[in-house]
PDB file of N, CA and C in Angstrom:
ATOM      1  N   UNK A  24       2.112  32.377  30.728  1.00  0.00           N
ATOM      2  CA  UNK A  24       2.765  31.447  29.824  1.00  0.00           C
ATOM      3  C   UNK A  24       4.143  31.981  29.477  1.00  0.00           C
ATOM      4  N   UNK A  25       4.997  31.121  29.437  1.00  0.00           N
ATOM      5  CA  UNK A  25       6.434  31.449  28.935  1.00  0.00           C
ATOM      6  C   UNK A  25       6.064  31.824  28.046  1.00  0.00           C
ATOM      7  N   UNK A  26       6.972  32.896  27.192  1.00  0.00           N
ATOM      8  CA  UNK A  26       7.480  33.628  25.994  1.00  0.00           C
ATOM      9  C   UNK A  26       8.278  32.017  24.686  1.00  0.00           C
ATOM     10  N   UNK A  27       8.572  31.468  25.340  1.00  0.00           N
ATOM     11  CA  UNK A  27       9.546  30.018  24.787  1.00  0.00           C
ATOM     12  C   UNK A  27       8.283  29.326  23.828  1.00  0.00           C
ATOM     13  N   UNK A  28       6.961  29.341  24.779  1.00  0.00           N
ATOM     14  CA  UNK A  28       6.211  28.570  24.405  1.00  0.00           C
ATOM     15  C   UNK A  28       5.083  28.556  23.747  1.00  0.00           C
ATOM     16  N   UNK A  29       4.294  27.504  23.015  1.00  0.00           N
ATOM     17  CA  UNK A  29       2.905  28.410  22.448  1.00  0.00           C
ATOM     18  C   UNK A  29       2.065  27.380  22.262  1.00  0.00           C
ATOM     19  N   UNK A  30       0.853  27.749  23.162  1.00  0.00           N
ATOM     20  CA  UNK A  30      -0.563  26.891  23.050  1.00  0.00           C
ATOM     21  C   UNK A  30      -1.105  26.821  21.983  1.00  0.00           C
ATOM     22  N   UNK A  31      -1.266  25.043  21.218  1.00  0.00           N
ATOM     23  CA  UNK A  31      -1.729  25.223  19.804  1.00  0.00           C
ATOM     24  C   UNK A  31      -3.185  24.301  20.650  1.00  0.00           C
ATOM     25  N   UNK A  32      -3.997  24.848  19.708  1.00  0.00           N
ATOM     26  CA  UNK A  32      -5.510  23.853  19.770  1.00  0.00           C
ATOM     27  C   UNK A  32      -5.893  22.798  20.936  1.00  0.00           C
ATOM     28  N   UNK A  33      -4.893  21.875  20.807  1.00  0.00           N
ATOM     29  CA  UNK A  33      -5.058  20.737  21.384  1.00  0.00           C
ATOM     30  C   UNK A  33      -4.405  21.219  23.267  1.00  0.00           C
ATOM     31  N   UNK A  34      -3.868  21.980  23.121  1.00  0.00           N
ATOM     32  CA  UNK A  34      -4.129  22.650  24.398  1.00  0.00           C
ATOM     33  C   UNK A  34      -2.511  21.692  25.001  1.00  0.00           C
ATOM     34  N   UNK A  35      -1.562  21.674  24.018  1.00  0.00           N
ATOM     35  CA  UNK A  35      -0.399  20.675  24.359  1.00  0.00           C
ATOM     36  C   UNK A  35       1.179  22.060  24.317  1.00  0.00           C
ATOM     37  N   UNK A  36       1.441  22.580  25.282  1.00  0.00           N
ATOM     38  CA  UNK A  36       2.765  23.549  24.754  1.00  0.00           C
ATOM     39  C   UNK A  36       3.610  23.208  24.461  1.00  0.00           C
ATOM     40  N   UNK A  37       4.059  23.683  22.979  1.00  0.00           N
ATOM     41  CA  UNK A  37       5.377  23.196  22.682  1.00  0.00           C
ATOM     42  C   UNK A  37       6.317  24.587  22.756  1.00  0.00           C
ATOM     43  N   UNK A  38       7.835  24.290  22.976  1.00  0.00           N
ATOM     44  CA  UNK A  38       8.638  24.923  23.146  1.00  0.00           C
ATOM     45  C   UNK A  38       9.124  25.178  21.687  1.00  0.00           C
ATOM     46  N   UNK A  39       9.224  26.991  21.358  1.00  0.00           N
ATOM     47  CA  UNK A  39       9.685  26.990  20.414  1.00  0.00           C
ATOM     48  C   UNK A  39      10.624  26.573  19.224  1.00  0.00           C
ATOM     49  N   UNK A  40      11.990  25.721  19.830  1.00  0.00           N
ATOM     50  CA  UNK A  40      12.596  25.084  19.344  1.00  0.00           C
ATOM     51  C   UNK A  40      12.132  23.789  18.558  1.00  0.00           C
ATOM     52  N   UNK A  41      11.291  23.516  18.804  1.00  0.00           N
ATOM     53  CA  UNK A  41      10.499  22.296  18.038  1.00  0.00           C
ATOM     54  C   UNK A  41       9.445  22.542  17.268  1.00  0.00           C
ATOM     55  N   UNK A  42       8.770  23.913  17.510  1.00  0.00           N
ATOM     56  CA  UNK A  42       8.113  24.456  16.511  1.00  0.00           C
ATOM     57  C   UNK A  42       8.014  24.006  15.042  1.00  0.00           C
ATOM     58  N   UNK A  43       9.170  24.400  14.589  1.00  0.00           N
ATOM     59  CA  UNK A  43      10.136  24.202  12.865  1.00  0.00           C
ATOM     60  C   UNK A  43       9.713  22.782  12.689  1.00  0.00           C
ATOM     61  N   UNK A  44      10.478  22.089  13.281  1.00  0.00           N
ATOM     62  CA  UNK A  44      10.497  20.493  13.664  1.00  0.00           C
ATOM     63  C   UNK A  44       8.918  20.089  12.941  1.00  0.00           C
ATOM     64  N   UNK A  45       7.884  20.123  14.071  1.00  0.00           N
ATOM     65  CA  UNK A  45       6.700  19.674  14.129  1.00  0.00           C
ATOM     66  C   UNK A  45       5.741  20.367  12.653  1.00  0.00           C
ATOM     67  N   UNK A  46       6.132  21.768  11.951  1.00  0.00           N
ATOM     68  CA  UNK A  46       5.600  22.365  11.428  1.00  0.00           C
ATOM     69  C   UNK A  46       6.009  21.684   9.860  1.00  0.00           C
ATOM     70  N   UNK A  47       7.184  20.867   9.505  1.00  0.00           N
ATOM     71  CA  UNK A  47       8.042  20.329   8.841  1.00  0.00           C
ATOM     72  C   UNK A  47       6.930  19.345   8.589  1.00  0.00           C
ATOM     73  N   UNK A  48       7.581  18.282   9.752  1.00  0.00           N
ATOM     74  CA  UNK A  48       6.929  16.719   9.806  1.00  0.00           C
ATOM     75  C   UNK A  48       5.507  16.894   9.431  1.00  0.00           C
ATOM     76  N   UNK A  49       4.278  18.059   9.670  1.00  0.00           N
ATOM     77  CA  UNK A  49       2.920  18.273   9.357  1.00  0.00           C
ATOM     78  C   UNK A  49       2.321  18.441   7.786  1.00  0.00           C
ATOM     79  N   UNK A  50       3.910  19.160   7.933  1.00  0.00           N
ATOM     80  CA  UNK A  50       3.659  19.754   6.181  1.00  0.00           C
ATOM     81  C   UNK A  50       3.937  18.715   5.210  1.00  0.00           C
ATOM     82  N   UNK A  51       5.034  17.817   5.646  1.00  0.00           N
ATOM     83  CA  UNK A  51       5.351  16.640   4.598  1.00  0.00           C
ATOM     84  C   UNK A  51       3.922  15.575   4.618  1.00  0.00           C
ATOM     85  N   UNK A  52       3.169  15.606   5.275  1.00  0.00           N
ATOM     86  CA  UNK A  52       1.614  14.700   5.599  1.00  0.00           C
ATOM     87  C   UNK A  52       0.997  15.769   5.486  1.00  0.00           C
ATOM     88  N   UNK A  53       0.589  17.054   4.625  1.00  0.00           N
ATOM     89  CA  UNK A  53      -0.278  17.986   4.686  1.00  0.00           C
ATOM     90  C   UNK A  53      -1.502  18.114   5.817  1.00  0.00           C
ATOM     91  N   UNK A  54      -0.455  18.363   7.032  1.00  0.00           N
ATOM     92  CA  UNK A  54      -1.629  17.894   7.902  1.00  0.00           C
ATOM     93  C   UNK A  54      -1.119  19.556   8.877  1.00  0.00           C
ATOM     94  N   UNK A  55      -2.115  20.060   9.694  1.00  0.00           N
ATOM     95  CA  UNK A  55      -1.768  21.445  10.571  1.00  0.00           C
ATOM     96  C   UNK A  55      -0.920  20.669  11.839  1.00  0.00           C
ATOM     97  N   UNK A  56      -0.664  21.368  12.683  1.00  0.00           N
ATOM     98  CA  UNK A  56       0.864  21.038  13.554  1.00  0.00           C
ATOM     99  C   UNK A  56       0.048  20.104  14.791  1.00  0.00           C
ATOM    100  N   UNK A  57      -1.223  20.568  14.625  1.00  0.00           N
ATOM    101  CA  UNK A  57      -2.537  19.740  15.941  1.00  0.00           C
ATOM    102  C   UNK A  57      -3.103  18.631  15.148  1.00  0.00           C
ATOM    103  N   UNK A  58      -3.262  18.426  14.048  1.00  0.00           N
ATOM    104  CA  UNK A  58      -4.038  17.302  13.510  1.00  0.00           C
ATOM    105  C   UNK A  58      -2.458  15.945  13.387  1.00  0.00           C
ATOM    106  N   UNK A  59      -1.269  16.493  13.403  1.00  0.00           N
ATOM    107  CA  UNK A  59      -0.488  16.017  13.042  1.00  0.00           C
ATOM    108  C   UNK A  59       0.393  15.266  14.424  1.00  0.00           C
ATOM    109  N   UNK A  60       0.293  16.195  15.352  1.00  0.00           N
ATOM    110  CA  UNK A  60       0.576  15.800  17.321  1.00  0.00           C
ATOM    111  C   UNK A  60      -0.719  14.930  17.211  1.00  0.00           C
ATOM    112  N   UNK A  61      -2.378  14.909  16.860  1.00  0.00           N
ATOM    113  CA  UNK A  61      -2.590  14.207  17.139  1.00  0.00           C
ATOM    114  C   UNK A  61      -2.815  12.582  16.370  1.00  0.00           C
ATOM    115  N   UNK A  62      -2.481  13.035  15.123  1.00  0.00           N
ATOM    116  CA  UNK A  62      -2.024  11.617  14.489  1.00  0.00           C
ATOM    117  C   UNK A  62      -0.493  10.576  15.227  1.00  0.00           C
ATOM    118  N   UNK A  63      -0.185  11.586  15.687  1.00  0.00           N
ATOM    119  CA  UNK A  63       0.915  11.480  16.491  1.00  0.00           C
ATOM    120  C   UNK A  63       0.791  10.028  17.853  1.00  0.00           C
ATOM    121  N   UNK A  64       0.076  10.716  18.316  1.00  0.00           N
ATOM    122  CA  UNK A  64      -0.199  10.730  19.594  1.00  0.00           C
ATOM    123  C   UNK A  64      -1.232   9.419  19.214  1.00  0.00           C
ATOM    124  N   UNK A  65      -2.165   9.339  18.615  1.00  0.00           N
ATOM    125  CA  UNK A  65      -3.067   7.754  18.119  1.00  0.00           C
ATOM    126  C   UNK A  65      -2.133   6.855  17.513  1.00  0.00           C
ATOM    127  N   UNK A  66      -1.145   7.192  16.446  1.00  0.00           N
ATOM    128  CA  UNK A  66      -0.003   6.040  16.099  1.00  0.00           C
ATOM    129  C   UNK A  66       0.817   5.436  17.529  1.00  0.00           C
ATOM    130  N   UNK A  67       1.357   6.203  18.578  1.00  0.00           N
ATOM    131  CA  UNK A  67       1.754   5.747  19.624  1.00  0.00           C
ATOM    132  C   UNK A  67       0.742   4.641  20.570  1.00  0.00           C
ATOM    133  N   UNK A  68      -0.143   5.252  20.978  1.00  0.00           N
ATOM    134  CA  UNK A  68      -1.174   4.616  21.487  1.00  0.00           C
ATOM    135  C   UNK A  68      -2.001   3.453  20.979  1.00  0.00           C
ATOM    136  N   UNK A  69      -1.777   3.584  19.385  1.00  0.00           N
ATOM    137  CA  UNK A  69      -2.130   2.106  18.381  1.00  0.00           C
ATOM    138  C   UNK A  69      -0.658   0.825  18.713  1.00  0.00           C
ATOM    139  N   UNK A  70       0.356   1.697  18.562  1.00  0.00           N
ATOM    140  CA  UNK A  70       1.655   1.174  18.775  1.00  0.00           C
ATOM    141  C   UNK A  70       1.805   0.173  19.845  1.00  0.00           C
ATOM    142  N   UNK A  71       1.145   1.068  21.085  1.00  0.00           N
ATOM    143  CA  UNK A  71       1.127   0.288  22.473  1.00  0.00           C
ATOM    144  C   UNK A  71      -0.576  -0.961  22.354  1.00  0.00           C
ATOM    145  N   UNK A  72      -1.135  -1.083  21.659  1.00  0.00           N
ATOM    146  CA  UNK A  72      -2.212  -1.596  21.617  1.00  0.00           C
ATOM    147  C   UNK A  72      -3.489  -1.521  22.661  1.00  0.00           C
ATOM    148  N   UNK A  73      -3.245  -0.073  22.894  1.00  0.00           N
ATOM    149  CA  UNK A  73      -4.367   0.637  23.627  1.00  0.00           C
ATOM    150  C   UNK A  73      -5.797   0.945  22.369  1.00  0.00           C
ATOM    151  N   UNK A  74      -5.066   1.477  21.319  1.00  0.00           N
ATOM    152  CA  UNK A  74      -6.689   1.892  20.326  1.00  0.00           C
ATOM    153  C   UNK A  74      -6.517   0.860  19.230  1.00  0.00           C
ATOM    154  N   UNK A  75      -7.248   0.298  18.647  1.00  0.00           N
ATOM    155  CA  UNK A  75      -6.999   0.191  17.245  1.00  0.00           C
ATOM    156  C   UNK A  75      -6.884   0.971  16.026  1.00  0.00           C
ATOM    157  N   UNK A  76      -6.005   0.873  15.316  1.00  0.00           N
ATOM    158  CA  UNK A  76      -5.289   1.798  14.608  1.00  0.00           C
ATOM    159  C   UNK A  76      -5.876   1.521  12.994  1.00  0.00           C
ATOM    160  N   UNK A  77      -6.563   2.335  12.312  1.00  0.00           N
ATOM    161  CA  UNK A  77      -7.597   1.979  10.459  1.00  0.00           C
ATOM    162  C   UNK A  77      -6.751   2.050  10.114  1.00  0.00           C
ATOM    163  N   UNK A  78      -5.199   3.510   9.847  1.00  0.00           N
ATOM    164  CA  UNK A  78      -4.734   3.495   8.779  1.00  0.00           C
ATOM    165  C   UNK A  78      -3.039   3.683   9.726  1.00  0.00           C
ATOM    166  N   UNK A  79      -2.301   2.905  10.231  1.00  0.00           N
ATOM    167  CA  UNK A  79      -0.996   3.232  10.776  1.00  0.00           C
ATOM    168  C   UNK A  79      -0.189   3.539   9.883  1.00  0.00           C
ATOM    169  N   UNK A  80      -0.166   3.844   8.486  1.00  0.00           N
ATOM    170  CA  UNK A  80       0.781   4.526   8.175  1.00  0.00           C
ATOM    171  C   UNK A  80       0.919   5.970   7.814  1.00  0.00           C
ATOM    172  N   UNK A  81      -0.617   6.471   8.159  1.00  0.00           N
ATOM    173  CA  UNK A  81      -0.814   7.725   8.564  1.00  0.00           C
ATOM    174  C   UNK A  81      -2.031   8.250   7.118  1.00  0.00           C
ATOM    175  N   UNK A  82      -2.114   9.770   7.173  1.00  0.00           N
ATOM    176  CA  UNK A  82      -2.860  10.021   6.122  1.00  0.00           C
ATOM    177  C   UNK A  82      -2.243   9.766   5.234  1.00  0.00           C
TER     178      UNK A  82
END
């Protein structure tokens, strides 16, 4: 594994530079940096009308 990068939970690498970023956006939704990629990641996919989405404006 690159040194740049770091495997969180969900098994998704992010490049350190976005780290801050993602750790920010998690914390303002008291949510960890994986529960928050994957609230992420279900708002997009609700977005596209692949899942249905209970709460789209998040926790």
């Amino acid at each position: 594994m690159c040194s740049s990068q770091n495997n969180f939970p969900i098994g998704i690498r992010i490049p350190n530079s976005r780290r801050a970023a993602l750790e920010r956006a998690a914390a303002m939704r008291g949510l960890s940096v994986a529960s928050f990629i994957e609230w992420l990641i279900g708002r997009a996919l609700g977005d596209a009308g692949l899942i249905e989405q209970p709460n789209p404006e998040g926790p």
